[in-house]
Amino acid sequence: MRLTPRTETRGHHMPIDRFLRSLAEDQRSNAIGVILSGTASDGTLGLTAIKAEGGITFAQDEKSAKFDGMPRSAIAAGCVDFVLSPDAVGRELTRIRTHPYLTPSSSSRTADLMPDGDPQLENILYLLRTSSEVDFSDYKAATVKRRILRRMALHKIGKLKDYVQFLRHHPAEVEALYEDILIKVTSFFRDPAAFEALKTEVFPSIVKHRLPEEPIRVWVPGCSTGEETYSQAIALLEFLSDRSADIPIQLFGTDLSQGGIEKARAGVYPESIAADVSPERLRRFFAKVEGGYRISKMIRDMCLYARQNFVQDPPFSRIDVISCRNVLIYLGPVLQNRIMTIFHYALKPRGFLMLGGSEGIVGTASDLFELMDRKHKIYCRKSTASGLHFDFSASQYSIETGNIASGKEAQKREGGVRLLDLRRETDHILLTKYAPVAVVINDDMEVLESRGHVGLYLELAPGRASFNVLKMAREGLLFDLQATINKAKTEKEGVPVRKEDIQVERNGELKNVNLEVTPFKVASNRERHFLILFEDSRPAGRAELAETMAGEAKLSKAGKEKPSDRQSSHLKQELVATKRYLHSLVEDKEASNEELQAANEEILSSNEELQSTNEELQTAKEELESTNEELHTVNEELHNRNFELTEANNDLVNLLSSVNIAMVILGRDLRIRRVTPGGGQRFGLILSDVGRPITNIRPSIDVPDLEQMILEVINTVSIKEREVQDGEGRWYSLRILPYKTLENTIEGAVLTLVDINDLKNNLEEIKQSHDQLAAERAKLEEVLRQMPCGVMIAQAPSGMLLLANKQVEEILRHRFLDAADIEEYSQYKAFHLNKQPFQPEEWPLARSLTRGEVVTDEEIEYVRGDGTPVFLSVSSAPILDRQGHIIAAVATFFDLTHRKGTEEVLRSTEKLAATGRLAASLGHEINNPLQTLDGVLYLLGRSTSLGETERRHLGTARAELERVAHLTTSILGLYRQSPSPVDVKICEVLDNVLKFYGPTIRSGKVVIEKRYDSEDVVRGFPSEITQVFSNVVANALEALSPEGRLKLHVLASRDWRNPTRRGVRVFIADNGPGISRENRRRLFEPFFTTKGEKGTGLGLWVTSGIVDKHGGWIRVRSSPQPGRSGTCFAVFFPENQKLSPMRRTTVALDKSA
């Protein structure tokens, strides 16, 4: 055994089929195949190949097989010789291996057991002939003998004589031997390249030369179980593609095996054909059935199958393609030649013949066909006479047994045939005796027919045999014959061309020959033919007779003669008389010859008419017999179809009556076609309602738009479902489906009614339970959502996360859907409080899953998904089942970051509070001197001795003093309750602030741009709001260069956090150097400053507190990039806000700045 790499297969890989086929091809009749327990159908085709090659096959019986799919498929295919248990198979192999059939010298043993001419062998052939009406005498003797010896091996018979006795006592064995000799080697698309050649070389020519409405006819003799016929049909449909609907197709499959014909008609094949048929073809041309595939109904309707002995029975006619592959190799030369003549007769003038790869056309049959494709053995029919003559007297068939004529009709037909034979023999004698020698040639100079002794003028040339008339012409005749034929080719039909006195050498002598060539055509063939007549030239007798009469006239003019002269004269007179007598005899003879010639011509004319009539009768009989054969095939097919239809109808009636489903089948006209018993009861129908439109019947269910629903299903090829109630209130599920035929056309609708009353009640109970569970689940989910901590539940031992609440994603900033298990979370770093990193197995949830450990309030520093740190307090515990096994674990964790930040803020607040108290004390202490100074400045301002300049300076001093007093009052206000709020105009506040910083603005070239789009007022504390904008404007002026630009924009707006809140938004922007990203994060922290010792770090912190106190927000955007640097503060104050004490404000940063 030699193993090679497996080649790529088109469909499913079937290793057992592939191996057994290879074994059959290599070992042939020595192969033994055994199919044991297994699923599917692999091995069926391989076992079939082994049996076809003459090998012996086994299959395990279904009782002992654990999986009976493979053995059952092989048994159903009919390719198994023994069905045994495995131990019985072993015993049978031990016994059978000693039989001569399987010995190494089996060929010589076959010759010893069955020598040629053995009477026992003749007895077997006689038994087969009487049983099956098939004569195997002209089959290949070696094949028949091997099959007989195989059957002997199966029955443990060693002598031929004993097997003959066995056959006589067991008629079933005669049938089995008959089926064994009929070798069934076939498969789908055997030699795929040959089918591609059909598509490229044969089918295009057929379609091109076909007449309109003329069908394409294909005949597959020896079709076995139909694979070849169906392959031809599929290949033809693939070639025609979209044109297949416009061109009628007929395929005829014939075989001697009735069992094979029945399998072909069924069209069901095992699953293992997927190795030979591509998935695309399986999908398009096959339907999946239990245990295999079935060819589609469309293709089955194209193919007609019939049992036929195409060697004896009349063939089909007007065939386009004959596919007879691997049949001739089992037949002898006599049958091969006869079959070629039959195929030539059956094919159209341009028909094609396809043979197997190891077959060919030799001998005289090569004149009937022309080789087109040597590789794929495709031949084209030549336009020559087939010479086929049928003996119809043996065809006495009836409908049931294959015969089509009664006994009396057969005797009458035999009498008519004998009369025709008598006339034919009489005509043959007359033509032989009186007709001239003649031959008929075609346009290629080939001799087709001959009459008379053509050997006087033609003879076969030495070397390879040829029927070319020029190569057969005798010496001296060639040139004149060729010239006469060439001239006749230029003449019209029926115009003869004659050539006389041609000297031809015959047996060493020269003979004068006359030659006549006449062109003609026959009605059944468009090719020209030529009739060549040969005849010898006649002798010149009349010239001699004239010379004799001239001598007699001279004697009569002489005078008296002497006695001797008289005697001489008398003798001369007697001679003249004799000559006259002879002349009369000659004339009489010539007249007789002319009469005979005329009679001969009349006989010849009558004979030609008789021959023409006989040929017409013969042709008519052949066509009639072929037509009868086709009718017989069609009738047999219809008989089988009717039987299948009756059987299917019975099955359908029993099926519908046994199923407990209410079903009604309607046609396209909505008439009732079939009703199940349950359907009649639930729809309120009776038997007499079949055939009536359902719209004329009032069903027991309440469906007002039933007709509309049915029509919509038929027109849209959809399915309608509805829950309906009957008069008693019971619930049913009404389902309306389209009624599809095998051709996928819609021919009506199917109504089904299923009682769902109990289901409906159960569903209601289930719905209530489901609602309760959903409510409980919603409560649990709500609890989990409202829990301030993150909750995670993982499955043991895989660690797959089962649950994670929303807080998990918010705290860890890692999506739960992206996490497959807890290891996903371990990808991010975590640290102990001592800054040592966590290992994956040290996670609290992992420890609870693997070790059942309970972890409580363990603090962890975790790096979140966005890279920011977070402090967690983690607790975890295992979840146990009733047996104490860990099935899951739960972990909860709190975000400690805010708490730790709050602790840090509290520490800072305590520090700030102490500083605030100190500042308040200082402010209180400063207030008294400030009041004194204010009084002094007031008194000074009342003095009349001051000039205008002094008074302006005095006003400035009092304003600055008031600002200092206001600052101290604001610092005290942070720790004391503010006065009552009032309506504040933002625009006026901004104008006052700009006036306050007027000197600073005027000292440089700062450009102020104001845009007030809103005059709305807000509710608040004027001094605090003024302080907010004063701090922001002061910072902007400090950041500006001397020639900088400051923009103020006021507009009505909505709160970006709550669009329902209306208010006023203020933008204060400068084109200063900008603020870095890191500084922006800490901009509103207390004591944070970028001004060094000059800044206190309290301005924006106080500003943020005031805005937050008023229910607003402040945001900052800034860019330090050169050329586009600058800072913009956005402040929002709501219209009506219930003010609250100052609290910590969260600052939102624009990340894109």
mmCIF file of C-alpha atoms in Angstrom, residues 255-397:
data_model
loop_
_atom_site.group_PDB
_atom_site.id
_atom_site.type_symbol
_atom_site.label_atom_id
_atom_site.label_comp_id
_atom_site.label_asym_id
_atom_site.label_seq_id
_atom_site.Cartn_x
_atom_site.Cartn_y
_atom_site.Cartn_z
ATOM 1 C CA ASP A 255 -30.942 -0.275 -19.152
ATOM 2 C CA LEU A 256 -31.441 -4.036 -18.955
ATOM 3 C CA SER A 257 -31.745 -3.947 -15.146
ATOM 4 C CA GLN A 258 -35.266 -3.240 -13.925
ATOM 5 C CA GLY A 259 -33.925 -2.552 -10.436
ATOM 6 C CA GLY A 260 -31.513 0.029 -11.779
ATOM 7 C CA ILE A 261 -34.336 1.716 -13.725
ATOM 8 C CA GLU A 262 -36.487 1.924 -10.591
ATOM 9 C CA LYS A 263 -33.635 3.522 -8.615
ATOM 10 C CA ALA A 264 -33.038 5.966 -11.435
ATOM 11 C CA ARG A 265 -36.708 6.966 -11.443
ATOM 12 C CA ALA A 266 -36.680 7.503 -7.673
ATOM 13 C CA GLY A 267 -33.581 9.723 -7.986
ATOM 14 C CA VAL A 268 -32.469 9.200 -4.363
ATOM 15 C CA TYR A 269 -28.716 8.813 -3.740
ATOM 16 C CA PRO A 270 -26.544 8.504 -0.593
ATOM 17 C CA GLU A 271 -24.874 11.444 1.105
ATOM 18 C CA SER A 272 -21.485 10.302 -0.186
ATOM 19 C CA ILE A 273 -22.281 11.679 -3.672
ATOM 20 C CA ALA A 274 -21.140 14.984 -2.190
ATOM 21 C CA ALA A 275 -17.613 13.832 -3.061
ATOM 22 C CA ASP A 276 -18.553 13.875 -6.787
ATOM 23 C CA VAL A 277 -21.088 16.737 -6.848
ATOM 24 C CA SER A 278 -20.071 20.289 -6.004
ATOM 25 C CA PRO A 279 -21.895 22.112 -3.171
ATOM 26 C CA GLU A 280 -23.319 24.553 -5.715
ATOM 27 C CA ARG A 281 -24.868 21.717 -7.743
ATOM 28 C CA LEU A 282 -26.146 20.037 -4.585
ATOM 29 C CA ARG A 283 -27.867 23.250 -3.579
ATOM 30 C CA ARG A 284 -29.315 23.956 -7.025
ATOM 31 C CA PHE A 285 -30.273 20.551 -8.403
ATOM 32 C CA PHE A 286 -30.781 18.335 -5.309
ATOM 33 C CA ALA A 287 -32.997 18.297 -2.245
ATOM 34 C CA LYS A 288 -31.773 16.974 1.115
ATOM 35 C CA VAL A 289 -33.771 13.966 2.257
ATOM 36 C CA GLU A 290 -33.313 11.497 5.063
ATOM 37 C CA GLY A 291 -30.130 9.514 4.459
ATOM 38 C CA GLY A 292 -29.020 11.349 1.317
ATOM 39 C CA TYR A 293 -30.055 13.600 -1.556
ATOM 40 C CA ARG A 294 -32.830 13.483 -4.152
ATOM 41 C CA ILE A 295 -32.581 14.952 -7.621
ATOM 42 C CA SER A 296 -34.974 17.872 -8.114
ATOM 43 C CA LYS A 297 -38.388 17.237 -9.650
ATOM 44 C CA MET A 298 -37.621 19.607 -12.512
ATOM 45 C CA ILE A 299 -34.789 17.340 -13.716
ATOM 46 C CA ARG A 300 -36.694 14.118 -12.979
ATOM 47 C CA ASP A 301 -39.504 15.331 -15.237
ATOM 48 C CA MET A 302 -37.020 15.772 -18.101
ATOM 49 C CA CYS A 303 -35.729 12.207 -17.858
ATOM 50 C CA LEU A 304 -37.667 9.129 -19.037
ATOM 51 C CA TYR A 305 -36.435 5.703 -17.957
ATOM 52 C CA ALA A 306 -37.341 2.336 -19.460
ATOM 53 C CA ARG A 307 -35.983 -1.208 -19.528
ATOM 54 C CA GLN A 308 -34.592 -1.839 -23.017
ATOM 55 C CA ASN A 309 -32.237 -4.220 -24.771
ATOM 56 C CA PHE A 310 -30.909 -1.723 -27.267
ATOM 57 C CA VAL A 311 -29.171 -4.493 -29.204
ATOM 58 C CA GLN A 312 -32.512 -6.144 -30.083
ATOM 59 C CA ASP A 313 -35.255 -3.589 -29.388
ATOM 60 C CA PRO A 314 -35.933 -0.724 -31.839
ATOM 61 C CA PRO A 315 -33.921 2.365 -30.891
ATOM 62 C CA PHE A 316 -35.071 5.915 -30.355
ATOM 63 C CA SER A 317 -34.867 8.263 -33.322
ATOM 64 C CA ARG A 318 -33.949 11.904 -33.996
ATOM 65 C CA ILE A 319 -31.464 11.905 -31.122
ATOM 66 C CA ASP A 320 -28.987 14.784 -30.703
ATOM 67 C CA VAL A 321 -26.543 13.139 -28.273
ATOM 68 C CA ILE A 322 -25.962 9.493 -27.325
ATOM 69 C CA SER A 323 -23.834 8.941 -24.222
ATOM 70 C CA CYS A 324 -22.823 5.279 -24.058
ATOM 71 C CA ARG A 325 -19.804 5.206 -21.785
ATOM 72 C CA ASN A 326 -18.099 2.032 -20.595
ATOM 73 C CA VAL A 327 -20.708 -0.308 -22.082
ATOM 74 C CA LEU A 328 -18.955 -1.487 -25.240
ATOM 75 C CA ILE A 329 -15.969 -2.796 -23.262
ATOM 76 C CA TYR A 330 -18.153 -5.649 -21.989
ATOM 77 C CA LEU A 331 -19.461 -6.635 -25.453
ATOM 78 C CA GLY A 332 -17.977 -8.716 -28.275
ATOM 79 C CA PRO A 333 -17.053 -7.355 -31.729
ATOM 80 C CA VAL A 334 -20.324 -8.527 -33.337
ATOM 81 C CA LEU A 335 -22.460 -6.610 -30.885
ATOM 82 C CA GLN A 336 -20.171 -3.584 -31.035
ATOM 83 C CA ASN A 337 -20.563 -3.296 -34.814
ATOM 84 C CA ARG A 338 -24.331 -3.740 -34.622
ATOM 85 C CA ILE A 339 -24.598 -1.136 -31.847
ATOM 86 C CA MET A 340 -22.649 1.384 -33.930
ATOM 87 C CA THR A 341 -25.134 0.857 -36.775
ATOM 88 C CA ILE A 342 -28.036 1.340 -34.343
ATOM 89 C CA PHE A 343 -26.526 4.527 -32.953
ATOM 90 C CA HIS A 344 -25.931 5.841 -36.487
ATOM 91 C CA TYR A 345 -29.595 5.247 -37.300
ATOM 92 C CA ALA A 346 -30.860 6.834 -34.052
ATOM 93 C CA LEU A 347 -28.829 10.052 -34.345
ATOM 94 C CA LYS A 348 -29.769 13.115 -36.327
ATOM 95 C CA PRO A 349 -27.570 13.978 -39.352
ATOM 96 C CA ARG A 350 -25.356 16.151 -37.139
ATOM 97 C CA GLY A 351 -25.770 14.087 -33.988
ATOM 98 C CA PHE A 352 -22.991 13.258 -31.518
ATOM 99 C CA LEU A 353 -21.837 10.023 -29.891
ATOM 100 C CA MET A 354 -19.906 10.013 -26.591
ATOM 101 C CA LEU A 355 -18.013 6.850 -25.545
ATOM 102 C CA GLY A 356 -15.959 5.912 -22.509
ATOM 103 C CA GLY A 357 -12.273 6.692 -22.103
ATOM 104 C CA SER A 358 -11.185 3.107 -22.889
ATOM 105 C CA GLU A 359 -13.585 2.653 -25.828
ATOM 106 C CA GLY A 360 -13.386 3.544 -29.503
ATOM 107 C CA ILE A 361 -14.823 2.894 -32.972
ATOM 108 C CA VAL A 362 -12.946 0.452 -35.208
ATOM 109 C CA GLY A 363 -13.643 -1.634 -38.304
ATOM 110 C CA THR A 364 -16.489 -0.851 -40.665
ATOM 111 C CA ALA A 365 -18.148 1.342 -38.042
ATOM 112 C CA SER A 366 -15.436 3.963 -38.617
ATOM 113 C CA ASP A 367 -17.228 4.841 -41.877
ATOM 114 C CA LEU A 368 -20.304 5.868 -39.876
ATOM 115 C CA PHE A 369 -18.720 8.329 -37.432
ATOM 116 C CA GLU A 370 -16.065 11.023 -37.518
ATOM 117 C CA LEU A 371 -13.787 11.558 -34.509
ATOM 118 C CA MET A 372 -14.136 15.088 -33.049
ATOM 119 C CA ASP A 373 -12.380 14.888 -29.651
ATOM 120 C CA ARG A 374 -9.847 12.088 -29.274
ATOM 121 C CA LYS A 375 -9.213 12.730 -25.573
ATOM 122 C CA HIS A 376 -12.872 12.595 -24.516
ATOM 123 C CA LYS A 377 -14.024 10.135 -27.237
ATOM 124 C CA ILE A 378 -16.655 12.365 -28.849
ATOM 125 C CA TYR A 379 -17.751 11.413 -32.392
ATOM 126 C CA CYS A 380 -19.971 13.110 -34.979
ATOM 127 C CA ARG A 381 -22.351 11.151 -37.228
ATOM 128 C CA LYS A 382 -21.410 10.943 -40.897
ATOM 129 C CA SER A 383 -24.090 11.370 -43.565
ATOM 130 C CA THR A 384 -23.873 7.826 -44.877
ATOM 131 C CA ALA A 385 -26.430 5.050 -45.076
ATOM 132 C CA SER A 386 -26.503 3.042 -41.886
ATOM 133 C CA GLY A 387 -27.573 -0.216 -43.519
ATOM 134 C CA LEU A 388 -29.666 -1.046 -40.453
ATOM 135 C CA HIS A 389 -32.529 -3.537 -40.936
ATOM 136 C CA PHE A 390 -34.739 -4.459 -38.007
ATOM 137 C CA ASP A 391 -36.385 -7.845 -37.542
ATOM 138 C CA PHE A 392 -39.607 -6.514 -36.040
ATOM 139 C CA SER A 393 -41.292 -9.908 -35.999
ATOM 140 C CA ALA A 394 -39.563 -10.688 -32.718
ATOM 141 C CA SER A 395 -40.963 -7.617 -30.992
ATOM 142 C CA GLN A 396 -44.282 -8.759 -29.582
ATOM 143 C CA TYR A 397 -44.729 -6.611 -26.492
#
